[in-house]
Coordinates of C-alpha atoms and ligand atoms in Angstrom, one line a residue:
X9 CA 140.0 89.7 15.1
X10 CA 137.4 87.5 13.2
X11 CA 137.9 87.3 9.4
X12 CA 134.7 88.4 7.9
X13 CA 136.2 88.9 4.2
X14 CA 134.4 86.0 2.8
X15 CA 131.1 87.3 3.8
X16 CA 131.2 90.8 3.3
X17 CA 133.4 93.9 1.8
X18 CA 134.6 95.9 4.9
X19 CA 134.2 98.9 2.4
X20 CA 131.0 101.2 1.4
X21 CA 129.3 100.7 -2.0
X22 CA 129.0 104.0 -3.8
X23 CA 128.0 104.1 -7.6
X24 CA 129.2 100.3 -7.9
X25 CA 132.3 100.9 -6.4
X26 CA 133.6 99.5 -2.9
X27 CA 135.6 102.5 -1.4
X28 CA 136.8 103.3 2.1
X29 CA 136.1 107.0 3.5
X30 CA 138.3 109.8 1.6
X31 CA 140.1 110.3 4.9
X32 CA 140.7 106.5 5.3
X33 CA 138.9 106.5 8.6
X34 CA 137.4 103.5 9.9
X35 CA 135.7 102.4 13.4
X36 CA 135.4 99.1 15.0
X37 CA 132.3 96.7 15.0
X38 CA 132.5 94.6 18.0
X39 CA 130.8 91.6 19.2
X40 CA 128.7 92.4 22.4
X41 CA 128.8 88.7 23.6
X42 CA 132.5 88.8 23.9
X43 CA 133.7 92.5 23.3
X44 CA 136.1 91.5 20.6
X45 CA 136.4 93.7 17.5
X46 CA 135.0 91.6 14.6
X47 CA 135.5 94.1 11.5
X48 CA 136.6 97.6 10.8
X49 CA 134.4 99.6 8.2
X50 CA 134.7 103.1 6.8
X51 CA 133.7 106.2 8.9
X52 CA 132.2 108.1 6.2
X53 CA 130.6 111.7 6.2
X54 CA 129.2 114.3 4.3
X55 CA 131.6 114.0 1.2
X56 CA 130.9 110.3 0.8
X57 CA 127.2 110.8 1.2
X58 CA 127.0 113.5 -1.6
X59 CA 128.8 111.0 -3.8
X60 CA 126.4 108.2 -3.0
X61 CA 123.4 110.5 -3.6
X62 CA 124.7 111.6 -7.1
X63 CA 125.3 108.1 -7.9
X64 CA 121.8 107.1 -6.9
X65 CA 120.4 110.2 -8.7
X66 CA 122.3 109.5 -11.8
X67 CA 121.3 105.8 -11.7
X68 CA 117.7 106.4 -11.2
X69 CA 116.4 107.3 -14.9
X70 CA 117.6 104.2 -16.3
X71 CA 116.6 102.0 -13.4
X72 CA 113.1 103.5 -13.3
X73 CA 112.8 102.7 -17.1
X74 CA 113.6 99.1 -17.2
X75 CA 110.9 96.9 -18.2
X76 CA 108.9 95.6 -15.2
X77 CA 110.0 92.0 -15.9
X78 CA 113.6 92.9 -15.6
X79 CA 113.2 94.5 -11.9
X80 CA 111.3 92.0 -10.8
X81 CA 113.7 89.2 -12.1
X82 CA 116.2 91.0 -10.2
X83 CA 114.2 91.2 -7.1
X84 CA 113.6 87.5 -7.2
X85 CA 117.4 86.9 -7.6
X86 CA 117.9 89.0 -4.6
X87 CA 115.4 86.8 -2.7
X88 CA 117.0 83.8 -3.5
X89 CA 120.5 85.3 -2.9
X90 CA 119.4 86.0 0.7
X91 CA 118.2 82.3 1.2
X92 CA 121.1 80.8 -0.4
X93 CA 123.4 82.7 2.1
X94 CA 120.8 82.5 5.2
X95 CA 123.0 80.6 7.7
X96 CA 126.2 82.7 7.1
X97 CA 124.1 85.9 7.2
X98 CA 122.4 84.9 10.3
X99 CA 126.0 83.9 11.9
X100 CA 127.2 87.4 10.8
X101 CA 124.4 89.0 12.4
X102 CA 124.4 87.4 15.8
X103 CA 128.4 88.1 15.7
X104 CA 127.6 91.9 15.7
X105 CA 124.0 92.4 17.2
X106 CA 124.1 89.5 19.9
X107 CA 120.6 88.1 19.2
X108 CA 120.3 84.0 19.6
X109 CA 121.1 82.3 16.2
X110 CA 117.6 81.0 15.9
X111 CA 116.3 84.7 15.9
X112 CA 118.9 85.9 13.5
X113 CA 118.1 83.0 11.1
X114 CA 114.3 84.1 11.5
X115 CA 115.3 87.6 10.6
X116 CA 117.3 86.8 7.6
X117 CA 114.0 84.7 6.4
X118 CA 112.1 87.4 7.0
X119 CA 114.1 90.0 4.9
X120 CA 113.9 87.3 2.1
X121 CA 110.1 87.2 2.4
X122 CA 109.9 90.9 2.4
X123 CA 111.8 91.1 -1.0
X124 CA 109.9 88.6 -2.5
X125 CA 106.7 90.2 -1.4
X126 CA 107.6 93.5 -3.1
X127 CA 108.6 91.8 -6.1
X128 CA 105.3 90.7 -6.2
X129 CA 103.5 93.9 -5.5
X130 CA 105.8 95.6 -8.3
X131 CA 103.4 94.2 -10.7
X132 CA 100.4 95.9 -9.0
X133 CA 101.4 99.7 -9.2
X134 CA 98.0 100.4 -10.7
X135 CA 96.5 103.7 -11.7
X136 CA 93.0 104.8 -12.3
X137 CA 90.7 105.8 -15.3
X138 CA 88.4 108.5 -13.7
X139 CA 85.0 109.0 -15.1
X140 CA 84.8 112.4 -16.8
X141 CA 82.2 114.7 -15.6
X142 CA 82.2 116.4 -19.5
X143 CA 82.5 115.1 -22.9
X144 CA 85.7 114.6 -24.8
X145 CA 88.2 114.1 -21.8
X146 CA 89.8 111.3 -20.4
X147 CA 91.2 111.3 -16.8
X148 CA 93.7 108.9 -15.3
X149 CA 96.2 108.5 -12.6
X150 CA 99.3 106.9 -12.9
X151 CA 102.0 106.1 -10.2
X152 CA 105.9 106.6 -10.6
X153 CA 108.9 106.1 -8.3
X154 CA 109.8 109.0 -5.8
X155 CA 113.4 109.2 -6.9
X156 CA 116.3 108.8 -4.7
X157 CA 115.5 107.0 -1.3
X158 CA 117.5 107.3 1.8
X159 CA 117.0 104.6 4.4
X160 CA 118.5 105.1 8.0
X161 CA 118.1 102.0 10.2
X162 CA 118.6 100.8 13.8
X163 CA 120.5 98.0 15.4
X164 CA 118.1 96.0 16.7
X165 CA 116.9 94.2 13.3
X166 CA 120.0 95.2 11.1
X167 CA 118.6 93.0 8.3
X168 CA 114.8 93.2 8.0
X169 CA 114.6 96.9 8.9
X170 CA 116.6 97.2 5.5
X171 CA 114.3 94.5 3.7
X172 CA 111.1 96.7 4.4
X173 CA 112.7 99.9 2.8
X174 CA 115.0 98.6 0.2
X175 CA 112.4 96.0 -0.8
X176 CA 109.5 98.4 -1.8
X177 CA 112.2 101.2 -2.9
X178 CA 113.6 98.9 -5.7
X179 CA 110.3 97.4 -6.5
X180 CA 109.0 101.1 -7.0
X181 CA 111.8 102.0 -9.2
X182 CA 113.5 104.0 -6.9
X183 CA 117.4 104.1 -6.2
X184 CA 118.6 103.9 -2.5
X185 CA 121.4 105.4 -0.1
X186 CA 121.5 103.1 3.2
X187 CA 122.8 104.2 6.4
X188 CA 122.7 101.4 9.0
X189 CA 123.3 101.9 12.8
X190 CA 127.2 102.1 13.6
X191 CA 126.7 99.1 15.9
X192 CA 125.6 96.6 13.1
X193 CA 127.1 97.8 9.6
X194 CA 127.9 94.3 8.5
X195 CA 124.3 93.1 8.0
X196 CA 123.7 96.3 6.0
X197 CA 127.1 96.2 3.9
X198 CA 125.9 92.7 2.7
X199 CA 123.0 94.1 1.1
X200 CA 125.2 95.9 -1.5
X201 CA 126.9 92.8 -2.3
X202 CA 123.8 90.7 -2.8
X203 CA 122.2 93.3 -4.9
X204 CA 125.3 93.5 -7.0
X205 CA 124.8 89.7 -7.1
X206 CA 121.1 89.9 -8.2
X207 CA 122.3 92.1 -11.1
X208 CA 121.1 95.7 -9.9
X209 CA 122.8 98.2 -11.9
X210 CA 125.5 100.3 -10.3
X211 CA 124.3 103.2 -8.3
X212 CA 121.0 101.5 -7.5
X213 CA 122.0 100.5 -4.1
X214 CA 124.5 102.3 -2.1
X215 CA 125.5 101.9 1.3
X216 CA 127.4 104.2 3.8
X217 CA 128.7 103.6 7.4
X218 CA 129.8 106.3 9.5
X219 CA 128.8 109.2 11.2
X220 CA 125.2 109.4 11.7
X221 CA 125.2 113.4 12.3
X222 CA 127.5 113.9 9.2
X223 CA 125.6 111.4 6.8
X224 CA 122.3 112.2 8.2
X225 CA 122.8 115.9 7.6
X226 CA 123.8 115.7 4.1
X227 CA 120.9 113.3 3.4
X228 CA 118.4 115.7 4.8
X229 CA 119.7 118.9 3.3
X230 CA 120.4 117.5 -0.2
X231 CA 117.5 118.2 -2.5
X232 CA 118.2 115.1 -4.6
X233 CA 117.0 112.8 -1.9
X234 CA 113.2 112.7 -2.5
X235 CA 112.1 110.4 0.6
X236 CA 113.4 109.6 3.7
X237 CA 112.5 106.4 5.4
X238 CA 113.6 106.0 9.0
X239 CA 113.4 103.4 11.9
X240 CA 114.8 104.5 15.4
X241 CA 114.1 106.4 18.2
X242 CA 111.1 109.0 18.5
X243 CA 113.4 111.9 19.2
X244 CA 115.6 111.2 16.4
X245 CA 112.4 110.8 13.9
X246 CA 111.4 114.1 15.3
X247 CA 114.5 115.7 14.2
X248 CA 114.5 114.3 10.9
X249 CA 110.9 115.2 10.2
X250 CA 111.9 119.0 11.0
X251 CA 114.7 118.7 8.6
X252 CA 112.8 117.0 5.9
X253 CA 110.8 120.3 5.6
X254 CA 113.7 122.0 4.0
X255 CA 113.3 120.3 0.9
X256 CA 109.9 119.0 1.4
X257 CA 110.9 115.1 1.6
X258 CA 108.4 112.4 1.8
X259 CA 108.9 110.8 5.3
X260 CA 108.4 107.3 6.7
X261 CA 108.8 107.2 10.3
X262 CA 108.8 103.8 12.5
X263 CA 109.4 105.1 16.1
X264 CA 109.3 104.2 19.6
X265 CA 106.4 102.2 21.4
X266 CA 105.2 101.5 24.6
X267 CA 103.5 98.3 24.2
X268 CA 100.6 97.3 26.4
X269 CA 99.8 93.5 26.8
X270 CA 96.6 92.8 28.5
X271 CA 95.7 89.4 29.8
X272 CA 91.9 89.1 30.9
X273 CA 90.6 86.6 33.5
X274 CA 89.2 84.5 30.4
X275 CA 92.2 84.3 28.8
X276 CA 94.0 81.0 27.9
X277 CA 96.7 81.2 30.6
X278 CA 99.4 78.9 28.9
X279 CA 99.0 80.5 25.7
X280 CA 99.1 84.1 27.4
X281 CA 102.2 83.0 29.4
X282 CA 103.9 82.0 26.1
X283 CA 103.1 85.1 24.2
X284 CA 104.1 87.4 26.9
X285 CA 107.8 85.5 27.0
X286 CA 108.1 86.1 23.3
X287 CA 106.7 89.5 23.2
X288 CA 108.8 90.8 26.2
X289 CA 112.0 88.8 25.6
X290 CA 112.8 88.4 21.9
X291 CA 116.1 90.1 21.1
X292 CA 116.8 90.6 25.0
X293 CA 113.4 93.1 25.1
X294 CA 115.2 95.2 22.4
X295 CA 112.1 95.8 19.9
X296 CA 110.0 98.4 19.2
X297 CA 107.1 96.3 19.4
X298 CA 108.3 94.5 22.7
X299 CA 105.7 94.5 25.6
X300 CA 106.4 97.5 27.8
X301 CA 103.7 97.1 30.3
X302 CA 102.0 93.9 31.4
X303 CA 98.3 94.4 32.7
X304 CA 96.9 91.3 34.3
X305 CA 93.4 91.2 35.4
X306 CA 92.9 90.7 39.2
X307 CA 91.2 87.1 39.0
X308 CA 94.1 85.6 37.0
X309 CA 97.1 87.8 38.3
X310 CA 98.6 85.5 40.8
X311 CA 98.5 82.2 38.5
X312 CA 99.7 84.4 35.7
X313 CA 102.5 86.0 37.5
X314 CA 103.8 82.8 39.1
X315 CA 103.7 80.8 35.7
X316 CA 105.3 83.7 33.7
X317 CA 108.2 84.1 36.4
X318 CA 109.0 80.2 36.2
X319 CA 109.3 80.4 32.6
X320 CA 111.7 83.7 32.8
X321 CA 113.6 82.3 35.3
X322 CA 114.2 79.0 33.0
X323 CA 115.4 81.0 30.4
X324 CA 118.9 80.5 29.1
X325 CA 121.1 83.4 28.9
X326 CA 124.1 83.0 26.5
X327 CA 126.2 84.3 23.8
X328 CA 123.7 84.0 20.8
X329 CA 125.9 81.5 19.0
X330 CA 125.7 78.9 21.9
X331 CA 123.3 76.3 21.3
X332 CA 120.0 76.7 23.1
X333 CA 120.6 80.4 23.9
X334 CA 117.4 82.0 24.3
X335 CA 118.5 85.8 25.4
X336 CA 121.9 87.2 24.4
X337 CA 123.7 90.3 25.5
X338 CA 122.4 93.6 25.5
X339 CA 123.7 96.1 22.9
X340 CA 125.9 98.0 25.0
X341 CA 126.6 99.5 28.5
X342 CA 124.3 102.1 28.3
X343 CA 121.5 99.7 27.7
X344 CA 122.5 97.9 30.9
X345 CA 122.9 101.1 32.7
X346 CA 119.1 102.1 31.6
X347 CA 117.8 98.5 33.1
X348 CA 119.5 99.2 36.4
X349 CA 118.0 102.8 36.6
X350 CA 114.4 101.8 35.6
X351 CA 114.6 98.9 38.0
X352 CA 115.9 101.0 41.0
X353 CA 113.4 103.5 40.3
X354 CA 110.5 100.7 40.1
X355 CA 111.7 99.0 43.4
X356 CA 111.8 102.3 45.1
X357 CA 108.0 102.9 44.1
X358 CA 106.7 99.7 45.4
X359 CA 107.4 97.3 42.8
X360 CA 108.3 93.8 44.0
X361 CA 111.1 91.7 42.4
X362 CA 109.9 88.2 41.3
X363 CA 112.9 87.1 39.5
X364 CA 116.2 88.4 38.0
X365 CA 117.0 92.0 39.1
X366 CA 120.5 92.9 37.7
X367 CA 123.4 92.0 35.6
X368 CA 124.0 88.2 34.9
X369 CA 126.7 86.2 36.3
X370 CA 128.2 85.7 32.8
X371 CA 129.2 89.3 33.2
X372 CA 129.9 91.6 30.1
X373 CA 126.5 93.0 28.5
X374 CA 124.3 90.0 29.9
X375 CA 121.5 90.9 31.7
X376 CA 118.9 88.5 33.9
X377 CA 115.5 88.3 32.4
X378 CA 113.6 90.1 35.2
X379 CA 110.1 90.3 36.4
X380 CA 108.7 93.2 38.5
X381 CA 105.2 92.7 40.0
X382 CA 102.9 95.4 41.5
X383 CA 104.1 97.7 39.1
X384 CA 102.1 101.2 39.1
X385 CA 101.7 104.3 36.8
X386 CA 104.2 106.4 38.9
X387 CA 107.0 104.2 37.8
X388 CA 109.3 105.5 34.7
X389 CA 109.2 102.4 33.1
X390 CA 105.2 102.8 32.7
X391 CA 106.0 105.8 30.3
X392 CA 109.5 105.1 29.1
X393 CA 110.2 102.6 26.7
X394 CA 112.4 100.0 28.7
X395 CA 113.9 98.4 25.7
X396 CA 115.5 95.6 27.6
X397 CA 114.7 92.1 29.4
X398 CA 112.7 93.6 32.3
X399 CA 109.1 92.8 32.6
X400 CA 106.6 94.8 34.6
X401 CA 103.3 93.5 35.8
X402 CA 100.3 95.6 36.6
X403 CA 97.1 94.7 38.1
X404 CA 93.6 95.9 36.5
X405 CA 90.1 95.0 37.4
X406 CA 87.6 96.2 34.6
X407 CA 87.9 96.4 30.7
X408 CA 87.4 100.1 30.6
X409 CA 90.0 100.6 33.3
X410 CA 92.7 98.8 31.4
X411 CA 91.8 100.3 27.9
X412 CA 92.2 103.8 29.5
X413 CA 95.6 102.9 31.1
X414 CA 96.6 101.1 27.6
X415 CA 95.8 104.2 25.5
X416 CA 97.6 106.7 28.2
X417 CA 100.7 107.1 26.2
X418 CA 101.9 109.5 23.3
X419 CA 102.9 106.2 21.4
X420 CA 100.8 103.9 19.4
X421 CA 102.7 101.1 18.0
X422 CA 101.6 97.5 19.1
X423 CA 99.2 96.3 21.7
X424 CA 98.5 92.8 22.7
X425 CA 95.4 91.2 24.5
X426 CA 94.8 87.5 25.6
X427 CA 91.0 87.1 26.0
X428 CA 88.3 84.4 24.6
X429 CA 85.4 86.8 24.5
X430 CA 84.8 87.9 21.0
X431 CA 82.8 90.9 21.6
X432 CA 85.5 92.1 23.7
X433 CA 88.1 91.4 20.9
X434 CA 85.9 93.9 18.5
X435 CA 85.6 96.4 21.3
X436 CA 89.5 96.4 21.9
X437 CA 90.0 96.7 18.1
X438 CA 87.9 99.8 18.1
X439 CA 89.2 101.5 21.3
X440 CA 92.8 100.9 21.4
X441 CA 95.0 103.6 20.0
X442 CA 97.4 101.3 18.2
X443 CA 98.6 100.7 14.7
X444 CA 99.3 97.2 15.2
X445 CA 97.1 94.6 17.4
X446 CA 97.6 91.2 18.2
X447 CA 94.8 89.2 20.2
X448 CA 95.8 86.0 21.1
X449 CA 98.9 86.0 19.0
X450 CA 102.0 88.2 19.3
X451 CA 104.2 87.0 16.4
X452 CA 102.0 89.1 14.2
X453 CA 104.5 90.7 11.8
X454 CA 104.6 89.5 8.3
X455 CA 105.2 90.9 4.9
X456 CA 101.5 90.6 3.7
X457 CA 100.3 93.0 6.7
X458 CA 101.0 96.7 7.1
X459 CA 103.4 97.6 9.8
X460 CA 103.3 100.9 11.5
X461 CA 102.4 103.1 14.2
X462 CA 99.9 106.0 15.0
X463 CA 100.4 108.9 17.4
X464 CA 104.1 109.7 18.0
X465 CA 105.1 106.1 17.0
X466 CA 105.2 107.1 13.3
X467 CA 103.8 107.8 9.8
X468 CA 103.6 105.4 7.0
X469 CA 103.3 101.7 6.6
X470 CA 106.0 98.9 5.7
X471 CA 104.6 95.8 4.1
X472 CA 101.4 94.9 3.1
X473 CA 100.1 96.5 -0.1
X474 CA 100.3 99.7 1.6
X475 CA 104.1 99.5 2.1
X476 CA 105.0 100.5 -1.6
X477 CA 102.7 103.4 -1.7
X478 CA 105.3 105.9 0.1
X479 CA 107.7 105.1 -2.6
X480 CA 105.3 106.4 -5.3
X481 CA 104.3 109.7 -6.8
X482 CA 100.7 109.8 -7.9
X483 CA 100.3 111.9 -11.3
X484 CA 96.9 112.8 -12.6
X485 CA 96.5 113.4 -16.4
X486 CA 93.6 114.8 -18.1
X487 CA 93.6 114.4 -22.0
X488 CA 91.1 116.9 -23.6
X489 CA 89.8 117.4 -27.2
X490 CA 88.8 113.8 -27.5
Ligands
LIG15 P1 118.5 103.4 18.2 O1 119.7 103.5 19.2 O2 117.3 102.8 18.9 O3 119.0 102.5 16.9 P2 118.6 106.0 17.1 O4 117.2 106.9 16.6 O5 119.4 106.5 18.0 O6 117.8 104.6 17.5 O7 119.3 105.3 15.9 C1 118.7 105.2 14.7 C2 119.5 105.1 13.4 O8 119.3 106.8 13.4 C3 120.9 104.9 13.5 O9 121.5 104.3 12.2 C4 121.8 106.1 13.9 O10 123.0 106.1 13.3 C5 120.8 107.1 13.3 N1 121.0 108.6 13.7 C6 121.0 108.9 14.8 N2 121.3 110.3 15.0 C7 120.9 110.8 13.7 C8 121.1 112.0 13.1 N3 121.1 113.0 14.0 N4 120.5 111.9 11.9 C9 120.4 110.7 11.2 N5 120.6 109.7 11.7 C10 120.7 109.6 12.9

């Protein structure tokens, strides 16, 4: 077993104490590239969750009342602590999640950038003075932290998903209880350590690992939790929205996607191919903004498919720690089985394999980067989130046709288009039903801009000046008799 003790406590952080589950139960954390057990962390449940919520609730009034300068200083120290440990944190993330080290490094840098952004935004939690319609009154709004925030996060971005939740929560003056995915608990536990180092008082940041149902159940039922912020599947998100009704918690949801990637005849071919490669294969295709449907116009279809498939076939599939790795392992066996099912379905319906097509010769959880052409709307991968390294290329003729195809989904997270026609860019902006739109660009996520979906892809925004709003309650005050 790799010794991670120098990097992270293999314990939960509750009210400033690093503790195990009351029952002593633990679960294994494995490296998806090797199958090796790399750590054991507590298998916490309802009791530990209640304790963490109580700790966050008790810490809230004093934390919210701290001078703004103190809060900002802690956040700046947290930002620096993340950067100071970037290499070790990236290495640990690759060990538990599998992504290539270059991607893990970039994710850690992104986590730090979100913390810094929200440290800056903490200074701009403005209220308003509203002109009074009558004499002798002063009307105003002020904004206040919502209280205890619970954050539930997935395994595909085990650090930055937390940054986008913990960052605004701490900046707003909220305290947090964090529950990461069980596949990637280490990258979350370390947030507890870094927050301690940065000087956040005990109870402000609490981190629990263990049963999603038990921890999630208590979080959702407990009236002390005033907000739930979740990134994960649409199905679980819907359950959490329903459960939030019981105590009318605020909800922020970053859910599934079914991203279209449109390449028009007038596109810069090289740029489109490079963009498609990143948008499809980053993190082995396991991101909610990954391209799910590649739509290519007839006039450029063959050239694009050939150039794209050549680049895909040349990708280096290897453990994320290996130099030059471009695609690591998938997260688990179920993810591999899903690729196999979706591919079998597509090929039985007329899809043609251009490259890849199954498990990789490296064995284990490695899957070949795969391209299928002649994809059609009756294939399961047209409507289901692939969440893996399989690219499906569809053909289209007109802009109206592709816009209709792109919008024909209950999801609305990210969409991409490659075209040189400026008028078309604005038509796409108006007509595509998506919260995020990349035109001639795919690496569009940045702390300065609001990230989030519409339709069944979610509610709320993370990042941008909007990213802190969901962590604040608005109060209106009327002073009379002036
Ligand atoms: P993914 O498998 O893509 O990460 P999930 O929606 O299954 O998506 O999981 C996202 C997060 O939600 C994980 O931390 C998981 O443990 C958690 N989770 C799963 N089921 C529940 C549930 N019933 N209540 C609360 N959290 C849950």
